CSV table of C-alpha atoms and ligand atoms in Angstrom, one decimal:
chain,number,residue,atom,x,y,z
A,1,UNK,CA,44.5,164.0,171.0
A,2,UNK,CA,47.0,161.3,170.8
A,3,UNK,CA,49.7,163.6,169.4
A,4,UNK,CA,49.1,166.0,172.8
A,5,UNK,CA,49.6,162.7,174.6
A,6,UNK,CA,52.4,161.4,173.1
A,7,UNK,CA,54.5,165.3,173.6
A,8,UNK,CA,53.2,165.5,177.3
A,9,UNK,CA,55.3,162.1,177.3
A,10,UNK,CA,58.0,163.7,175.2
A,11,UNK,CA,58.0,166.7,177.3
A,12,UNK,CA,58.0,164.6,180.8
A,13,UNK,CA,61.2,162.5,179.5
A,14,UNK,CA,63.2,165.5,178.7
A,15,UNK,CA,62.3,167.2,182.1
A,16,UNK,CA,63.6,164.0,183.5
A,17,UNK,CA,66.8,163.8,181.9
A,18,UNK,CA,67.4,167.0,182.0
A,19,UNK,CA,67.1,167.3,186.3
A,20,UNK,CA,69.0,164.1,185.7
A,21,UNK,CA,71.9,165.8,184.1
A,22,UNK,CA,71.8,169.1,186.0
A,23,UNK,CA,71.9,167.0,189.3
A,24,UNK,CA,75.9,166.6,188.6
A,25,UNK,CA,77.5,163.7,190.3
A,26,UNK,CA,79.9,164.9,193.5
A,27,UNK,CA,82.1,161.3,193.8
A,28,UNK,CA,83.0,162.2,190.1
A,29,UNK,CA,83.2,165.9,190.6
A,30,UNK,CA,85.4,165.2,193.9
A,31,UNK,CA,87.6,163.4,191.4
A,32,UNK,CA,88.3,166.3,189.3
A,33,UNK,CA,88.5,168.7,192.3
A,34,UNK,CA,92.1,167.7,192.5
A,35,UNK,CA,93.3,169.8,190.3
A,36,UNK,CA,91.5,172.8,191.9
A,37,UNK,CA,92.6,172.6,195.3
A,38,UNK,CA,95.7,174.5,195.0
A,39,UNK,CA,93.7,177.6,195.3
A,40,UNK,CA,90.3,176.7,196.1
A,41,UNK,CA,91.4,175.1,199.3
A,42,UNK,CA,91.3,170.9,200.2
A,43,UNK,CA,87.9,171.4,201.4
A,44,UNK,CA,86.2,174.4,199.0
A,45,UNK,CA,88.0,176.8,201.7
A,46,UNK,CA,90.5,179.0,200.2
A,47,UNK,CA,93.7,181.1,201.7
A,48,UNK,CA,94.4,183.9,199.4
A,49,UNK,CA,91.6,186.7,199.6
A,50,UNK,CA,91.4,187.0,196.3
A,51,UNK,CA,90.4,183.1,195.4
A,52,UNK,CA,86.7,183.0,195.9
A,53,UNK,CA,85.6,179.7,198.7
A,54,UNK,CA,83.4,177.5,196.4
A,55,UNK,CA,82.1,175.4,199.7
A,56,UNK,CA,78.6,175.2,200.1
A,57,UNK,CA,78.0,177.4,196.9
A,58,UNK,CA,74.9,176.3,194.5
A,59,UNK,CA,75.8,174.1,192.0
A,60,UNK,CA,74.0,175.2,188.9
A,61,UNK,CA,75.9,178.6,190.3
A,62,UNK,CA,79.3,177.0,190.2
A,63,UNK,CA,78.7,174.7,186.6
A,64,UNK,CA,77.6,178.0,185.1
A,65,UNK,CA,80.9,180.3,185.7
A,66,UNK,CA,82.7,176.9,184.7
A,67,UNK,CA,80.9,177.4,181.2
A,68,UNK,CA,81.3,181.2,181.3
A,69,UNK,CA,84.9,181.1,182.2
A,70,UNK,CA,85.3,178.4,178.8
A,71,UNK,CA,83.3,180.2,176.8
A,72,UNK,CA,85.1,183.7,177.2
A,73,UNK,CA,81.7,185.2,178.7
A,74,UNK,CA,83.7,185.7,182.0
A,75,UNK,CA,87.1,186.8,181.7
A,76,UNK,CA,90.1,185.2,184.6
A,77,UNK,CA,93.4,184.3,182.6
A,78,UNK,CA,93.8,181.7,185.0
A,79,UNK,CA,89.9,180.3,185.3
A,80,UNK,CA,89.7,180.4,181.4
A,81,UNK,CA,92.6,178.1,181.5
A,82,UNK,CA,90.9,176.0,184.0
A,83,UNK,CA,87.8,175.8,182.4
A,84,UNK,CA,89.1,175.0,179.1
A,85,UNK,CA,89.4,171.3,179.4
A,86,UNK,CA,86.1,170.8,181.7
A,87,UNK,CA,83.3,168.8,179.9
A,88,UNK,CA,79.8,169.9,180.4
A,89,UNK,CA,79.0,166.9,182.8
A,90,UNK,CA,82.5,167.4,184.6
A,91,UNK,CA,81.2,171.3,185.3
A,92,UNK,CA,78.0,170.1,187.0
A,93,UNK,CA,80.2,166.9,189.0
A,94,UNK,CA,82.2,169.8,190.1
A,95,UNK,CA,79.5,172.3,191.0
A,96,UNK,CA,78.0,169.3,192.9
A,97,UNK,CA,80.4,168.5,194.6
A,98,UNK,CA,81.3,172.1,196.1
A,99,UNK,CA,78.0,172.8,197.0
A,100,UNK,CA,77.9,169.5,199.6
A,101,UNK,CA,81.0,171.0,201.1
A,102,UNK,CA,80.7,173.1,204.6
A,103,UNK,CA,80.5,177.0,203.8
A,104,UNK,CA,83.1,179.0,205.0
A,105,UNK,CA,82.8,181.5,208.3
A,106,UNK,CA,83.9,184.5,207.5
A,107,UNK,CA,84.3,187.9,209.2
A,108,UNK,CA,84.0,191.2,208.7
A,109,UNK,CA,87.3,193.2,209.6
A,110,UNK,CA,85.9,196.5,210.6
A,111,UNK,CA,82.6,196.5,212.2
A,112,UNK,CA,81.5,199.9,211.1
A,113,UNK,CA,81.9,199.1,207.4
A,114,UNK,CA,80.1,196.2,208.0
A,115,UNK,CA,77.5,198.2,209.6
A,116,UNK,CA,77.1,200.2,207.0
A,117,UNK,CA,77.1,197.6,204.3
A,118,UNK,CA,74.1,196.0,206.3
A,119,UNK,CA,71.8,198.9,205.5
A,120,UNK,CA,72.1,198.4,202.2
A,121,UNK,CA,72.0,194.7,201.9
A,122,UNK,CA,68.9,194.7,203.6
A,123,UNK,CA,67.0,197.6,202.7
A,124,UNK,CA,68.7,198.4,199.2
A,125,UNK,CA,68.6,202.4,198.0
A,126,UNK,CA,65.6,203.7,197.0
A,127,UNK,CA,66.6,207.1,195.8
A,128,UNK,CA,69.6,205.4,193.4
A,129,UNK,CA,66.9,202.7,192.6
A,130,UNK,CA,69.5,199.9,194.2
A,131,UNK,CA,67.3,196.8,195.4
A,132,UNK,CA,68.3,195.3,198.5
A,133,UNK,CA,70.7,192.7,197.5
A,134,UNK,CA,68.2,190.0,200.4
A,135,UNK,CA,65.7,189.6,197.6
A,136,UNK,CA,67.8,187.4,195.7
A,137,UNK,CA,70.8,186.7,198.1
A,138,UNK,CA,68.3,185.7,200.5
A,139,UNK,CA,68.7,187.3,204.5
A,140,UNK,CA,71.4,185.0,205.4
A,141,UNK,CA,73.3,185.4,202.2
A,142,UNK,CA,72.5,181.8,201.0
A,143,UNK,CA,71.1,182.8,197.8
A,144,UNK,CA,68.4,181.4,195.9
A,145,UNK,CA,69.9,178.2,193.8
A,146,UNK,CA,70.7,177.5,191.3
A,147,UNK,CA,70.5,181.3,189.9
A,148,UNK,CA,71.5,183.5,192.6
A,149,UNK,CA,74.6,182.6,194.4
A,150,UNK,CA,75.3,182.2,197.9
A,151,UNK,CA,77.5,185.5,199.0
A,152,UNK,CA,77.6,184.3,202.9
A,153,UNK,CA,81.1,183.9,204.3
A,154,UNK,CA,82.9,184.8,200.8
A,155,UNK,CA,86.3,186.6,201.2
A,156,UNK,CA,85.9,190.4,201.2
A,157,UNK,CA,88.5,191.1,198.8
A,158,UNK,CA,87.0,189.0,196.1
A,159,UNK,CA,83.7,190.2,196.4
A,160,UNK,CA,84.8,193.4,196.6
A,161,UNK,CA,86.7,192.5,193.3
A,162,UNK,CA,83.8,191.4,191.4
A,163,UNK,CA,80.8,194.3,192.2
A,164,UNK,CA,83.7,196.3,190.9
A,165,UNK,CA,84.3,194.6,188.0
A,166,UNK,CA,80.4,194.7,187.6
A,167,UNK,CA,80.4,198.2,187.8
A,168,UNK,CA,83.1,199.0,185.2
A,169,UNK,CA,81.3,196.2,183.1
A,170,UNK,CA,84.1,194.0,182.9
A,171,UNK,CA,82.2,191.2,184.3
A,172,UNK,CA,78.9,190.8,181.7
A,173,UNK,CA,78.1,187.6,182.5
A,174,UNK,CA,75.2,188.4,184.7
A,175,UNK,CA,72.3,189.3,182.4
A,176,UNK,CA,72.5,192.7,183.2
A,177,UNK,CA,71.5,192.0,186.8
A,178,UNK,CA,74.5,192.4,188.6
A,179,UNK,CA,75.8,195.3,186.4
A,180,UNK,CA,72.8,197.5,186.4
A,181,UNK,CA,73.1,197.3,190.5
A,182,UNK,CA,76.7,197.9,190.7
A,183,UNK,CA,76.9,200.8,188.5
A,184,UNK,CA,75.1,202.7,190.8
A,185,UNK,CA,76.9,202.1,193.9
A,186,UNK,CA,80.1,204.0,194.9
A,187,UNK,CA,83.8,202.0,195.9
A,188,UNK,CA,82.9,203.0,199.4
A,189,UNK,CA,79.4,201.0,199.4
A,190,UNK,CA,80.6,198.8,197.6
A,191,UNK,CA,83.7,198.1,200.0
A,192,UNK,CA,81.3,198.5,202.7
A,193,UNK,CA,78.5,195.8,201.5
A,194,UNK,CA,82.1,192.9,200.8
A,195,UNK,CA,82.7,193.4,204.5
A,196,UNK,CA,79.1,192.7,205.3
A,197,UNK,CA,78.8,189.8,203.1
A,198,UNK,CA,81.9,188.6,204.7
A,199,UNK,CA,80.7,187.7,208.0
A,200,UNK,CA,77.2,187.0,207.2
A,201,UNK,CA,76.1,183.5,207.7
B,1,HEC,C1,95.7,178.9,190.0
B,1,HEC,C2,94.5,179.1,190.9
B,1,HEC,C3,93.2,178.5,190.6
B,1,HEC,C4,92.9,177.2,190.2
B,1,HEC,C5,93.9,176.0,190.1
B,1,HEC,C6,91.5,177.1,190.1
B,1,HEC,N1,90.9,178.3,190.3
B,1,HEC,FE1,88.9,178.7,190.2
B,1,HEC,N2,89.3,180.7,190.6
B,1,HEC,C7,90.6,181.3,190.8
B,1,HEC,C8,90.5,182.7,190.8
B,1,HEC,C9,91.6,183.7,191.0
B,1,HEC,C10,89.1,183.0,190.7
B,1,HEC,C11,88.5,184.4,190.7
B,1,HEC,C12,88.5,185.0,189.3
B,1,HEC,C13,87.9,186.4,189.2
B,1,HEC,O1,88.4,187.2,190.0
B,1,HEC,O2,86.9,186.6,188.5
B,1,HEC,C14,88.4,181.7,190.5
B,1,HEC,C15,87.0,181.6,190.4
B,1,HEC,C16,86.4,180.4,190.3
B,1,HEC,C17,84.9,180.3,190.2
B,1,HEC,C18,83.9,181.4,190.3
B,1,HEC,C19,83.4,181.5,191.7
B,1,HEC,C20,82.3,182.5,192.0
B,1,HEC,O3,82.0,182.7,193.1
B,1,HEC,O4,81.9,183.1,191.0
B,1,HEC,C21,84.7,178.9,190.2
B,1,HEC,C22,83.3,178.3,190.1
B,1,HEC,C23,85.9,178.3,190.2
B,1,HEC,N3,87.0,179.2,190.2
B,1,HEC,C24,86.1,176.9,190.1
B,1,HEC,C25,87.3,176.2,189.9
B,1,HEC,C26,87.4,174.8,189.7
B,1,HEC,C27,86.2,173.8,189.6
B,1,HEC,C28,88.7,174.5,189.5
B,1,HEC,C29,89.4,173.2,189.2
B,1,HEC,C30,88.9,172.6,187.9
B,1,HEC,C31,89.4,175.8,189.7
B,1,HEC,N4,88.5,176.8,190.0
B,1,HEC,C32,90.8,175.9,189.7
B,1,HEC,C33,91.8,180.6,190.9
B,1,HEC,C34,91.9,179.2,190.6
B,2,HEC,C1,67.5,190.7,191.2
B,2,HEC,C2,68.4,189.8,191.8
B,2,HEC,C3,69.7,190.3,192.4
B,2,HEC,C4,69.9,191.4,193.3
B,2,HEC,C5,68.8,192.3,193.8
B,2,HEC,C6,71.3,191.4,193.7
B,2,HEC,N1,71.9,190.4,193.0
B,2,HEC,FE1,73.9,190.0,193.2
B,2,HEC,N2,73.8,188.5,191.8
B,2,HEC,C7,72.6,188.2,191.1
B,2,HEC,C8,72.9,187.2,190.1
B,2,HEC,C9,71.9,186.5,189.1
B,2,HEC,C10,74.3,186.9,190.2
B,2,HEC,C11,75.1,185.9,189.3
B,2,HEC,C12,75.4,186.4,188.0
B,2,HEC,C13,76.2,185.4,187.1
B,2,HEC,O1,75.5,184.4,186.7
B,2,HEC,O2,77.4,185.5,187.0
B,2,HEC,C14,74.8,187.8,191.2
B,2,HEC,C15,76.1,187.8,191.6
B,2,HEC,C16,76.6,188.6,192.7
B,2,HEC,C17,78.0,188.6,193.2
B,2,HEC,C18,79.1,187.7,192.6
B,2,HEC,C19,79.2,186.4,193.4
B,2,HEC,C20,80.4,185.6,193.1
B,2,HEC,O3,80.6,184.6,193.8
B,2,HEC,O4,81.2,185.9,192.2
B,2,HEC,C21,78.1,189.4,194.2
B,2,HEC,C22,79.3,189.7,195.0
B,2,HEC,C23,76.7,190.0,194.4
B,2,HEC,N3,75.9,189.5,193.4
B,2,HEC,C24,76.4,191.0,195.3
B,2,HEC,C25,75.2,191.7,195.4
B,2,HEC,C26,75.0,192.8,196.2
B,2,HEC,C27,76.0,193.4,197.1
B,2,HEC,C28,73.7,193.2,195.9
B,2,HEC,C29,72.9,194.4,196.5
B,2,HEC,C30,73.6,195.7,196.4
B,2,HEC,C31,73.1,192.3,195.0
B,2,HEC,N4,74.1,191.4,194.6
B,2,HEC,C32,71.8,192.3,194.5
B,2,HEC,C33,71.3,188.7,191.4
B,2,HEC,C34,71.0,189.7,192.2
């Protein structure tokens, strides 16, 4: 009896610290930010289609490709590099942070893509056993923190980038999630479904 006591105790402590930790601190992540603005943007917001916007992104989200870009997990020449000297508390500061920033508003350059790309983020594709990307990106591409990433707003050209690299497997970092979807969709769909995602907010 006592000893189930005194682990429910144990237990409750190391829930405790452990939201503590994963809570991340954004005045100290704001500090190390500085050296990520460059491409990331002053406020989260990038320039270059290609540089995904961290604003408004989950933080467990963002301090996990942090530890998958040092560990070698996910592969970026230049994020590995960044990555490299982060610390474990310094990834969730960060990821906090970015995820208090104000998301991006995006749009979708051709309407008809976009169109397209809508049918299958909401209603997925049965016959190729695709689910509707909704369930975990949520409706208005939010996503469901801090596993599933927001998608809202994100520059077309980078998604586009990554369900690719999902597809050919070169991003693995996903826990077969992301993959197993993405191998089954064609380039068009997948262009389509970027340009979607784009101005969905
Ligand atoms: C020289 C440009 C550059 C700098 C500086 C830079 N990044 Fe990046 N970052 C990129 C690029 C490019 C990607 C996309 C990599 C890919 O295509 O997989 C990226 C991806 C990311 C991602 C993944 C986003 C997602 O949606 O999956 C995170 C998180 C990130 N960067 C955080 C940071 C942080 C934090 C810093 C500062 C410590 C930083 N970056 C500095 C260029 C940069
Ligand atoms: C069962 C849940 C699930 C479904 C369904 C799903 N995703 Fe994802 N998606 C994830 C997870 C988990 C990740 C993050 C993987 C990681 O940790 O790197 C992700 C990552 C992504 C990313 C990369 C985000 C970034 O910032 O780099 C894109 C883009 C994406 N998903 C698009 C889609 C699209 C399009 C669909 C529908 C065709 C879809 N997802 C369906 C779970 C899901």
């Amino acid at each position: 009896m006592k000893k189930a006591v005194i682990s429910i105790f144990v237990l409750f402590f190391a829930l405790l610290m452990g939201s503590a930790q994963a809570a991340g601190n954004a005045a100290k992540g704001k500090e190390k930010a500085g050296m990520c603005m460059g491409c990331h943007g002053a406020q989260g917001v990038s320039s270059n289609p290609l540089w995904p916007h961290l604003a408004g992104q989950s933080a467990g989200y963002i301090a996990k490709q942090l530890a998958d870009f040092k560990s070698g997990i996910r592969k970026d020449p230049t994020m590995s590099a960044m990555a490299a000297g982060l610390s474990q508390a310094d990834m969730e500061n960060l990821g906090a942070y970015y995820s208090e920033l104000k998301p991006a508003q995006g749009a979708a350059s051709s309407e008809k893509l976009a169109q397209q790309g809508e049918r299958m983020y909401r209603g997925g594709k049965a016959e190729m056993g695709i689910s509707a990307c909704m369930s975990c990106h949520g409706p208005s591409g939010k996503g469901i923190p801090p596993r599933f990433p927001s998608v809202s707003g994100q520059q077309a050209a980078y998604a586009e980038k990554q369900l690719l690299a999902f597809k050919t497997g070169s991003r693995s970092n996903d826990d077969e999630i992301m993959t197993r979807i993405a191998f089954r969709m064609s380039e068009a769909e997948i262009k389509a479904i970027a340009e979607y995602m784009a101005g969905l907010h």
